[in-house]
Amino acid sequence: MSNILLVGNGAREHAIAETILRSKQNPGLFAFMKANNPGIASLSHKTIQGSYSDLAAITGFAQLHKIDFAVIGPEDPLNNGIVDALTTIGIPAVGPTKSLARLETSKSFTRNLVSKYNIPGNPQFKVFTAIDGVEAFLKKLESIVLKPDGLTGGKGVLVQGDHFATKDEALKLCQQILKDSSSVIVEEKFDGEEFSLQCLCDGKTVVGTPLVQDHKRRFDGDRGPNTGGMGSYSLANHSLPFLKPRDVEQGLEITRQVAAALLKETGSPYKGVMYGGFIATKNGVKLLEYNARFGDPEAMNILPLLKTDFVEICRHIIAGTLDQLKIEFEPKATVCKYVVPKGYGLPTDHPDVTSSKAKIEVGDVGKARLYYSSVDKKEDGLYLSSSRAIGIVGIADTLEEARKIAEEGVKAVKGPVAYREDIGTNALIQKRIEHMKMIRK
Ligand code: GLY
């Protein structure tokens, strides 16, 4: 039996925990969590709560329980150097070192790497550490995206049309960003359809997993503020309805080249998940950003479909032998819907924001799977926090069946909650297909 440490406390980590426990190797699960996730706790031998910046607490917990290897869920502990700290005490991990996690934690590092190694997919971009030259570069771009360097919890990217209208406003925002961040990346904005390609990497070999489309906007019809993701879907053929086979191949090829460039640049193999946020455009597939971890919610779409033993996959990632393993997923469609507090993502003065911290009841979710995220389990029941509460996943042969299962499951959660009804519906999928057809014309 191997003892596995899981770091993380969200629905993504609940799905990872479940996938670890499906292993035939009968692993023992030990979880280090920032907040108590009742789902992860129910699957673990032992849990402990602490801060992801307290590396001594994490390594101490790992040593105490004779951990064989660790799986790191979120980006914060990666950015804090948890993999380096575990490696120092002889515990390997699925997750990159602090330096390699710059793939996610430094947008300028990744843009410069992709440029330096002539990898396709970058937009026109420039990194600025001071405001000089920003105005001239803004003038060259038709449409603009601004990114502060560093981790921003998914909320730092500013997009023309959504967050600002004019180039003057963009310039002012750059001045603002440079007050808090070491640099700002000014990029060309693409028009197209976004998709998530989560790849497993052992430093040399890159293996793609089923493609997923996330829904960032808070409300149906892609309206309202951006969130951490309100839900996602995937198809039984492991592609997406608006993509062509060459789009998928381009995304994979970019990721393969980036993995090779990371090895050349740093001398160290990247071991973990390379989650590419891509966009299909009229000029092919472009890279929006990389994350150094599974997506949340996207992990909930792909991990339940995994046929290959996840513990074995982790061992091959650590050993650098992924090329020797056949990794397979069930040919099923999935729909994930996040149940969120009614006030989630809304301005703090919005009347619905008072619904945070309220009590919820979870009834029978039927055929759906349930993954806890930010909920607080007290003696008298389950309470909301201010963030996404529960991921509900439907899995079936067709997208429509999967959507119905997820929809039924969502209805079992009672309280001041909300979710997006349109995720996985035929109407929304058709909208994506039509958008892409128009772009490719
Ligand atoms: N699905 C967005 C993220 O995981 O960052």
Short mmCIF file of C-alpha atoms and ligand atoms in Angstrom, two decimals:
data_model
loop_
_atom_site.label_atom_id
_atom_site.label_comp_id
_atom_site.label_asym_id
_atom_site.label_seq_id
_atom_site.Cartn_x
_atom_site.Cartn_y
_atom_site.Cartn_z
CA MET A 1 0.00 0.00 0.00
CA SER A 2 1.29 3.48 -0.78
CA ASN A 3 0.56 6.59 1.21
CA ILE A 4 -0.35 9.53 -1.00
CA LEU A 5 -0.50 13.15 0.07
CA LEU A 6 -3.10 15.34 -1.61
CA VAL A 7 -2.70 19.09 -1.18
CA GLY A 8 -5.86 21.09 -1.88
CA ASN A 9 -9.43 21.50 -0.70
CA GLY A 10 -11.64 22.24 -3.72
CA ALA A 11 -14.00 20.23 -5.90
CA ARG A 12 -11.05 19.57 -8.24
CA GLU A 13 -9.20 17.92 -5.35
CA HIS A 14 -12.34 16.02 -4.31
CA ALA A 15 -12.36 14.54 -7.83
CA ILE A 16 -8.60 13.82 -7.61
CA ALA A 17 -9.12 12.09 -4.23
CA GLU A 18 -11.87 9.90 -5.67
CA THR A 19 -9.69 9.00 -8.66
CA ILE A 20 -6.75 8.09 -6.41
CA LEU A 21 -8.99 5.82 -4.34
CA ARG A 22 -10.24 3.98 -7.45
CA SER A 23 -6.71 2.61 -7.81
CA LYS A 24 -6.27 -1.16 -7.54
CA GLN A 25 -3.11 -0.44 -5.55
CA ASN A 26 -5.23 0.28 -2.45
CA PRO A 27 -3.56 3.60 -1.60
CA GLY A 28 -3.94 5.43 1.69
CA LEU A 29 -4.94 9.06 1.22
CA PHE A 30 -3.68 11.90 3.42
CA ALA A 31 -4.96 15.39 2.72
CA PHE A 32 -3.54 18.80 3.59
CA MET A 33 -6.35 21.34 3.19
CA LYS A 34 -6.76 25.09 3.64
CA ALA A 35 -10.37 24.51 4.68
CA ASN A 36 -12.17 21.29 5.56
CA ASN A 37 -13.70 19.69 2.46
CA PRO A 38 -16.17 17.07 3.74
CA GLY A 39 -15.84 15.02 0.54
CA ILE A 40 -12.06 14.77 0.73
CA ALA A 41 -12.22 14.19 4.50
CA SER A 42 -14.59 11.25 4.03
CA LEU A 43 -12.12 9.60 1.61
CA SER A 44 -8.93 10.24 3.62
CA HIS A 45 -7.10 8.25 6.30
CA LYS A 46 -6.08 11.52 7.90
CA THR A 47 -6.51 15.21 7.12
CA ILE A 48 -4.97 18.36 8.49
CA GLN A 49 -5.84 22.01 7.95
CA GLY A 50 -3.28 24.73 7.43
CA SER A 51 -1.98 27.43 5.17
CA TYR A 52 -0.54 26.60 1.74
CA SER A 53 2.35 28.92 2.52
CA ASP A 54 3.27 26.91 5.63
CA LEU A 55 5.64 24.55 3.82
CA ALA A 56 7.02 23.19 7.12
CA ALA A 57 3.50 22.10 8.15
CA ILE A 58 2.97 20.31 4.83
CA THR A 59 6.37 18.56 4.82
CA GLY A 60 5.97 17.68 8.52
CA PHE A 61 2.57 16.08 7.83
CA ALA A 62 4.09 14.19 4.88
CA GLN A 63 7.01 12.87 6.94
CA LEU A 64 4.78 11.86 9.84
CA HIS A 65 2.65 9.70 7.56
CA LYS A 66 5.51 8.23 5.51
CA ILE A 67 4.15 9.63 2.29
CA ASP A 68 5.37 7.94 -0.93
CA PHE A 69 4.43 10.78 -3.22
CA ALA A 70 2.29 13.92 -3.31
CA VAL A 71 -0.29 15.26 -5.74
CA ILE A 72 -0.62 19.04 -5.67
CA GLY A 73 -4.06 20.39 -6.67
CA PRO A 74 -4.03 24.22 -6.69
CA GLU A 75 -1.54 26.78 -7.94
CA ASP A 76 -0.84 28.57 -4.65
CA PRO A 77 1.24 25.81 -3.01
CA LEU A 78 3.10 25.31 -6.34
CA ASN A 79 3.91 29.02 -6.40
CA ASN A 80 5.10 28.78 -2.78
CA GLY A 81 7.57 26.02 -3.70
CA ILE A 82 5.89 23.01 -2.07
CA VAL A 83 7.33 20.60 -4.65
CA ASP A 84 10.86 21.88 -3.98
CA ALA A 85 10.32 21.49 -0.22
CA LEU A 86 8.97 17.94 -0.58
CA THR A 87 11.80 16.99 -2.94
CA THR A 88 14.34 18.17 -0.35
CA ILE A 89 12.99 15.57 2.11
CA GLY A 90 12.90 12.86 -0.55
CA ILE A 91 9.20 12.93 -1.39
CA PRO A 92 8.46 13.22 -5.11
CA ALA A 93 5.38 15.00 -6.41
CA VAL A 94 3.00 15.27 -9.32
CA GLY A 95 3.25 19.00 -9.80
CA PRO A 96 6.03 21.30 -11.01
CA THR A 97 8.75 22.98 -8.94
CA LYS A 98 8.42 26.68 -8.19
CA SER A 99 10.62 27.53 -11.16
CA LEU A 100 8.65 25.35 -13.60
CA ALA A 101 5.31 26.52 -12.17
CA ARG A 102 6.16 29.90 -13.71
CA LEU A 103 4.35 28.38 -16.67
CA GLU A 104 1.26 29.57 -14.79
CA THR A 105 2.55 32.00 -12.18
CA SER A 106 4.36 34.30 -14.61
CA LYS A 107 2.52 35.19 -17.80
CA SER A 108 5.61 37.01 -19.10
CA PHE A 109 7.81 33.93 -18.54
CA THR A 110 5.51 31.79 -20.69
CA ARG A 111 5.01 34.36 -23.46
CA ASN A 112 8.79 34.92 -23.66
CA LEU A 113 9.50 31.17 -23.61
CA VAL A 114 7.05 30.51 -26.46
CA SER A 115 8.64 33.36 -28.45
CA LYS A 116 12.24 32.40 -27.73
CA TYR A 117 11.72 28.79 -28.91
CA ASN A 118 9.67 29.84 -31.96
CA ILE A 119 6.64 27.89 -30.82
CA PRO A 120 3.41 28.86 -32.60
CA GLY A 121 0.40 30.23 -30.72
CA ASN A 122 1.51 33.54 -29.20
CA PRO A 123 -0.43 36.74 -29.92
CA GLN A 124 1.38 39.99 -30.69
CA PHE A 125 2.50 40.97 -27.20
CA LYS A 126 4.95 43.06 -25.20
CA VAL A 127 5.94 42.94 -21.55
CA PHE A 128 6.29 46.34 -19.86
CA THR A 129 7.90 47.04 -16.49
CA ALA A 130 7.22 50.79 -16.84
CA ILE A 131 4.64 52.82 -18.71
CA ASP A 132 7.14 54.07 -21.36
CA GLY A 133 6.23 52.66 -24.75
CA VAL A 134 2.83 51.27 -23.69
CA GLU A 135 0.83 53.93 -25.53
CA ALA A 136 2.69 53.35 -28.80
CA PHE A 137 2.20 49.58 -28.58
CA LEU A 138 -1.52 49.93 -27.75
CA LYS A 139 -1.90 51.97 -30.97
CA LYS A 140 -0.60 49.00 -33.00
CA LEU A 141 -3.23 46.57 -31.71
CA GLU A 142 -6.73 46.26 -33.08
CA SER A 143 -8.15 44.86 -29.86
CA ILE A 144 -6.43 44.47 -26.49
CA VAL A 145 -5.93 42.20 -23.47
CA LEU A 146 -4.02 43.32 -20.35
CA LYS A 147 -2.47 40.85 -17.91
CA PRO A 148 -0.69 41.64 -14.67
CA ASP A 149 2.31 39.33 -14.12
CA GLY A 150 1.84 36.88 -11.25
CA LEU A 151 -1.08 34.92 -9.79
CA THR A 152 -4.37 36.78 -9.76
CA GLY A 153 -6.85 34.03 -8.87
CA GLY A 154 -8.20 34.05 -12.42
CA LYS A 155 -9.51 37.59 -12.02
CA GLY A 156 -6.60 39.75 -13.17
CA VAL A 157 -6.98 39.57 -16.94
CA LEU A 158 -8.66 42.65 -18.45
CA VAL A 159 -10.27 42.30 -21.86
CA GLN A 160 -11.30 45.11 -24.20
CA GLY A 161 -15.07 45.07 -24.62
CA ASP A 162 -15.59 43.40 -21.23
CA HIS A 163 -13.52 45.47 -18.79
CA PHE A 164 -12.67 48.60 -20.76
CA ALA A 165 -13.63 50.20 -24.05
CA THR A 166 -10.92 52.54 -25.34
CA LYS A 167 -7.12 52.66 -25.69
CA ASP A 168 -7.03 55.62 -23.28
CA GLU A 169 -8.72 53.47 -20.67
CA ALA A 170 -6.26 50.65 -21.42
CA LEU A 171 -3.35 53.03 -20.81
CA LYS A 172 -4.80 54.12 -17.47
CA LEU A 173 -5.34 50.49 -16.46
CA CYS A 174 -1.70 49.68 -17.33
CA GLN A 175 -0.60 52.53 -15.04
CA GLN A 176 -2.79 51.05 -12.31
CA ILE A 177 -1.49 47.49 -12.81
CA LEU A 178 2.14 48.66 -12.69
CA LYS A 179 1.53 50.07 -9.20
CA ASP A 180 0.76 46.55 -7.84
CA SER A 181 2.58 44.24 -10.24
CA SER A 182 6.19 44.04 -11.46
CA SER A 183 5.05 44.07 -15.08
CA VAL A 184 2.06 44.18 -17.37
CA ILE A 185 1.67 42.11 -20.52
CA VAL A 186 -0.16 43.90 -23.32
CA GLU A 187 -1.53 41.47 -25.90
CA GLU A 188 -3.60 41.29 -29.04
CA LYS A 189 -7.14 40.01 -28.32
CA PHE A 190 -8.33 37.01 -30.35
CA ASP A 191 -11.82 36.27 -31.60
CA GLY A 192 -12.79 32.61 -31.43
CA GLU A 193 -13.93 29.78 -29.18
CA GLU A 194 -11.94 28.82 -26.11
CA PHE A 195 -11.13 25.28 -25.00
CA SER A 196 -9.19 23.58 -22.23
CA LEU A 197 -6.60 20.93 -23.07
CA GLN A 198 -5.26 19.34 -19.89
CA CYS A 199 -2.09 17.33 -20.61
CA LEU A 200 -0.11 15.00 -18.41
CA CYS A 201 3.65 15.49 -18.63
CA ASP A 202 6.66 13.63 -17.20
CA GLY A 203 9.17 16.14 -18.58
CA LYS A 204 9.52 14.46 -21.99
CA THR A 205 6.23 12.84 -22.91
CA VAL A 206 3.01 14.83 -23.16
CA VAL A 207 -0.33 12.99 -23.11
CA GLY A 208 -3.56 14.80 -23.96
CA THR A 209 -6.82 14.17 -22.11
CA PRO A 210 -10.40 14.78 -23.36
CA LEU A 211 -11.07 18.38 -24.35
CA VAL A 212 -13.35 20.46 -22.16
CA GLN A 213 -15.08 23.81 -22.55
CA ASP A 214 -15.49 25.90 -19.38
CA HIS A 215 -18.04 28.72 -18.91
CA LYS A 216 -16.53 31.71 -17.15
CA ARG A 217 -19.48 34.08 -17.11
CA ARG A 218 -21.74 34.06 -14.09
CA PHE A 219 -25.11 34.05 -15.89
CA ASP A 220 -26.86 32.12 -18.67
CA GLY A 221 -26.15 33.35 -22.19
CA ASP A 222 -22.51 34.19 -21.22
CA ARG A 223 -23.61 37.35 -19.45
CA GLY A 224 -22.39 38.95 -16.22
CA PRO A 225 -19.03 39.02 -14.50
CA ASN A 226 -16.25 36.49 -15.05
CA THR A 227 -15.95 33.80 -12.40
CA GLY A 228 -13.60 30.92 -11.61
CA GLY A 229 -15.84 28.84 -13.93
CA MET A 230 -19.57 28.05 -13.63
CA GLY A 231 -19.44 24.66 -15.33
CA SER A 232 -18.10 22.72 -18.26
CA TYR A 233 -18.83 19.93 -20.71
CA SER A 234 -17.00 17.33 -22.75
CA LEU A 235 -18.11 14.99 -25.54
CA ALA A 236 -17.95 11.22 -25.90
CA ASN A 237 -15.50 11.60 -28.83
CA HIS A 238 -13.17 13.60 -26.53
CA SER A 239 -13.21 16.61 -28.89
CA LEU A 240 -15.52 19.65 -28.94
CA PRO A 241 -18.29 20.34 -31.48
CA PHE A 242 -16.67 23.48 -32.92
CA LEU A 243 -13.15 22.05 -33.32
CA LYS A 244 -11.51 20.32 -36.26
CA PRO A 245 -9.01 17.46 -35.70
CA ARG A 246 -6.15 19.77 -36.73
CA ASP A 247 -7.10 22.23 -33.94
CA VAL A 248 -6.71 19.49 -31.36
CA GLU A 249 -3.40 18.42 -32.91
CA GLN A 250 -2.16 22.05 -32.87
CA GLY A 251 -2.97 22.43 -29.17
CA LEU A 252 -1.13 19.21 -28.39
CA GLU A 253 1.83 20.13 -30.56
CA ILE A 254 2.18 23.54 -28.87
CA THR A 255 2.16 21.81 -25.47
CA ARG A 256 4.76 19.24 -26.59
CA GLN A 257 7.02 22.04 -27.80
CA VAL A 258 6.53 24.03 -24.59
CA ALA A 259 7.43 20.97 -22.46
CA ALA A 260 10.64 20.55 -24.49
CA ALA A 261 11.40 24.28 -24.20
CA LEU A 262 10.91 24.15 -20.41
CA LEU A 263 13.44 21.33 -20.18
CA LYS A 264 15.97 23.22 -22.32
CA GLU A 265 15.43 26.49 -20.52
CA THR A 266 15.58 25.23 -16.92
CA GLY A 267 17.41 21.89 -17.21
CA SER A 268 14.62 20.26 -15.18
CA PRO A 269 11.77 18.05 -16.38
CA TYR A 270 8.24 19.36 -15.86
CA LYS A 271 6.28 16.70 -13.97
CA GLY A 272 2.59 17.33 -13.62
CA VAL A 273 -0.33 18.80 -15.52
CA MET A 274 0.10 21.34 -18.31
CA TYR A 275 -3.37 22.77 -18.77
CA GLY A 276 -3.47 24.91 -21.88
CA GLY A 277 -6.20 27.48 -22.27
CA PHE A 278 -6.46 27.72 -26.06
CA ILE A 279 -8.65 29.57 -28.51
CA ALA A 280 -9.57 28.39 -32.01
CA THR A 281 -9.34 31.40 -34.33
CA LYS A 282 -9.55 32.03 -38.08
CA ASN A 283 -5.75 31.70 -38.11
CA GLY A 284 -5.60 28.41 -36.22
CA VAL A 285 -5.16 27.64 -32.55
CA LYS A 286 -3.66 30.31 -30.28
CA LEU A 287 -2.43 30.08 -26.72
CA LEU A 288 -4.25 32.15 -24.10
CA GLU A 289 -2.38 30.86 -21.07
CA TYR A 290 -1.06 27.78 -19.30
CA ASN A 291 -1.98 26.56 -15.86
CA ALA A 292 0.34 24.24 -13.94
CA ARG A 293 -2.50 22.06 -12.56
CA PHE A 294 -5.82 20.49 -13.48
CA GLY A 295 -8.63 22.90 -14.26
CA ASP A 296 -11.47 23.53 -11.87
CA PRO A 297 -14.15 22.56 -13.00
CA GLU A 298 -12.45 20.75 -15.92
CA ALA A 299 -10.87 18.07 -13.67
CA MET A 300 -14.40 16.92 -12.79
CA ASN A 301 -15.13 16.25 -16.49
CA ILE A 302 -12.10 14.12 -17.24
CA LEU A 303 -11.03 12.32 -14.05
CA PRO A 304 -14.24 10.28 -13.60
CA LEU A 305 -13.71 8.98 -17.17
CA LEU A 306 -10.17 7.76 -16.54
CA LYS A 307 -9.87 4.01 -17.17
CA THR A 308 -6.14 3.79 -16.46
CA ASP A 309 -5.09 3.53 -12.81
CA PHE A 310 -4.31 7.11 -11.68
CA VAL A 311 -1.76 5.98 -9.08
CA GLU A 312 0.09 4.18 -11.85
CA ILE A 313 -0.05 7.33 -14.00
CA CYS A 314 1.42 9.36 -11.10
CA ARG A 315 4.25 6.83 -10.68
CA HIS A 316 5.05 7.05 -14.41
CA ILE A 317 5.01 10.87 -14.29
CA ILE A 318 7.47 10.82 -11.39
CA ALA A 319 9.70 8.15 -13.02
CA GLY A 320 9.66 9.90 -16.41
CA THR A 321 8.19 6.83 -18.13
CA LEU A 322 4.79 8.07 -19.34
CA ASP A 323 5.68 6.83 -22.83
CA GLN A 324 5.37 3.26 -21.49
CA LEU A 325 1.79 3.64 -20.29
CA LYS A 326 -1.42 3.56 -22.31
CA ILE A 327 -3.75 6.18 -20.87
CA GLU A 328 -7.43 5.65 -21.67
CA PHE A 329 -10.69 7.43 -20.95
CA GLU A 330 -14.29 6.16 -21.20
CA PRO A 331 -15.99 7.36 -24.41
CA LYS A 332 -18.69 9.25 -22.48
CA ALA A 333 -20.03 12.80 -22.49
CA THR A 334 -19.96 14.87 -19.30
CA VAL A 335 -21.64 18.01 -18.02
CA CYS A 336 -20.47 19.73 -14.84
CA LYS A 337 -22.59 22.45 -13.22
CA TYR A 338 -21.33 24.44 -10.29
CA VAL A 339 -23.83 25.27 -7.58
CA VAL A 340 -22.79 28.67 -6.21
CA PRO A 341 -24.12 31.06 -3.57
CA LYS A 342 -26.66 33.41 -5.20
CA GLY A 343 -24.32 36.32 -4.56
CA TYR A 344 -21.23 34.64 -6.07
CA GLY A 345 -19.31 36.92 -8.41
CA LEU A 346 -21.63 39.89 -7.82
CA PRO A 347 -20.59 43.33 -6.51
CA THR A 348 -20.47 43.38 -2.70
CA ASP A 349 -23.38 45.85 -2.48
CA HIS A 350 -25.69 43.54 -4.48
CA PRO A 351 -28.68 42.34 -2.35
CA ASP A 352 -28.01 38.65 -3.17
CA VAL A 353 -24.55 38.81 -1.59
CA THR A 354 -26.23 38.36 1.81
CA SER A 355 -26.96 34.76 0.79
CA SER A 356 -23.31 33.84 1.42
CA LYS A 357 -22.71 31.77 4.57
CA ALA A 358 -26.31 30.49 4.53
CA LYS A 359 -27.24 26.89 5.33
CA ILE A 360 -27.91 24.45 2.46
CA GLU A 361 -29.45 21.00 2.30
CA VAL A 362 -28.18 18.39 -0.14
CA GLY A 363 -30.75 15.76 -1.09
CA ASP A 364 -30.43 12.77 -3.41
CA VAL A 365 -28.47 13.81 -6.52
CA GLY A 366 -29.66 10.70 -8.38
CA LYS A 367 -27.24 9.44 -11.04
CA ALA A 368 -25.07 12.59 -10.78
CA ARG A 369 -21.71 12.79 -9.03
CA LEU A 370 -21.19 15.38 -6.36
CA TYR A 371 -17.92 17.12 -5.58
CA TYR A 372 -17.70 19.52 -2.65
CA SER A 373 -15.89 22.81 -3.09
CA SER A 374 -16.20 25.77 -0.68
CA VAL A 375 -18.66 24.52 1.91
CA ASP A 376 -18.33 24.65 5.64
CA LYS A 377 -19.46 21.49 7.46
CA LYS A 378 -20.70 22.36 10.92
CA GLU A 379 -22.35 20.11 13.50
CA ASP A 380 -25.82 21.18 12.41
CA GLY A 381 -25.22 20.90 8.68
CA LEU A 382 -23.60 22.36 5.59
CA TYR A 383 -23.03 26.09 5.06
CA LEU A 384 -22.08 28.15 2.02
CA SER A 385 -18.98 30.32 1.89
CA SER A 386 -18.56 33.17 -0.59
CA SER A 387 -17.18 30.93 -3.34
CA ARG A 388 -18.34 28.05 -5.56
CA ALA A 389 -20.01 25.43 -3.35
CA ILE A 390 -20.63 22.10 -5.09
CA GLY A 391 -19.78 20.67 -8.51
CA ILE A 392 -22.47 18.34 -9.89
CA VAL A 393 -21.46 16.10 -12.79
CA GLY A 394 -23.61 14.11 -15.20
CA ILE A 395 -21.93 11.36 -17.22
CA ALA A 396 -23.68 9.51 -20.07
CA ASP A 397 -23.37 8.31 -23.66
CA THR A 398 -24.73 11.59 -25.02
CA LEU A 399 -24.32 15.21 -23.99
CA GLU A 400 -28.09 15.64 -23.60
CA GLU A 401 -28.36 12.69 -21.21
CA ALA A 402 -25.34 13.96 -19.24
CA ARG A 403 -26.91 17.42 -19.03
CA LYS A 404 -30.21 16.01 -17.74
CA ILE A 405 -28.40 14.01 -15.05
CA ALA A 406 -26.45 17.10 -13.94
CA GLU A 407 -29.61 19.25 -13.99
CA GLU A 408 -31.50 16.74 -11.78
CA GLY A 409 -28.53 16.60 -9.41
CA VAL A 410 -28.34 20.39 -9.10
CA LYS A 411 -32.00 20.54 -8.09
CA ALA A 412 -31.21 18.39 -5.03
CA VAL A 413 -29.22 21.28 -3.53
CA LYS A 414 -31.64 23.48 -1.57
CA GLY A 415 -30.86 26.94 -0.25
CA PRO A 416 -30.00 30.41 -1.58
CA VAL A 417 -27.98 29.01 -4.48
CA ALA A 418 -27.71 29.52 -8.23
CA TYR A 419 -26.28 27.71 -11.25
CA ARG A 420 -26.19 28.06 -15.05
CA GLU A 421 -29.04 26.22 -16.74
CA ASP A 422 -27.64 26.66 -20.23
CA ILE A 423 -24.38 24.68 -19.85
CA GLY A 424 -24.51 21.60 -22.08
CA THR A 425 -27.76 22.61 -23.82
CA ASN A 426 -28.10 22.14 -27.55
CA ALA A 427 -28.90 25.84 -27.97
CA LEU A 428 -25.61 26.93 -26.42
CA ILE A 429 -23.59 24.33 -28.33
CA GLN A 430 -25.19 25.52 -31.61
CA LYS A 431 -24.24 29.09 -30.73
CA ARG A 432 -20.59 28.00 -30.33
CA ILE A 433 -20.68 26.11 -33.65
CA GLU A 434 -22.22 29.07 -35.52
CA HIS A 435 -19.71 31.49 -33.97
CA MET A 436 -16.81 29.33 -35.13
CA LYS A 437 -18.33 28.87 -38.63
CA MET A 438 -18.61 32.64 -38.99
CA ILE A 439 -15.02 33.15 -37.87
CA ARG A 440 -13.61 30.53 -40.22
CA LYS A 441 -15.43 31.99 -43.27
N1 GLY B 1 -11.26 26.61 -15.36
C1 GLY B 1 -10.41 27.66 -14.99
C2 GLY B 1 -9.26 27.29 -14.14
O1 GLY B 1 -9.16 26.19 -13.64
O2 GLY B 1 -8.38 28.12 -13.98
#
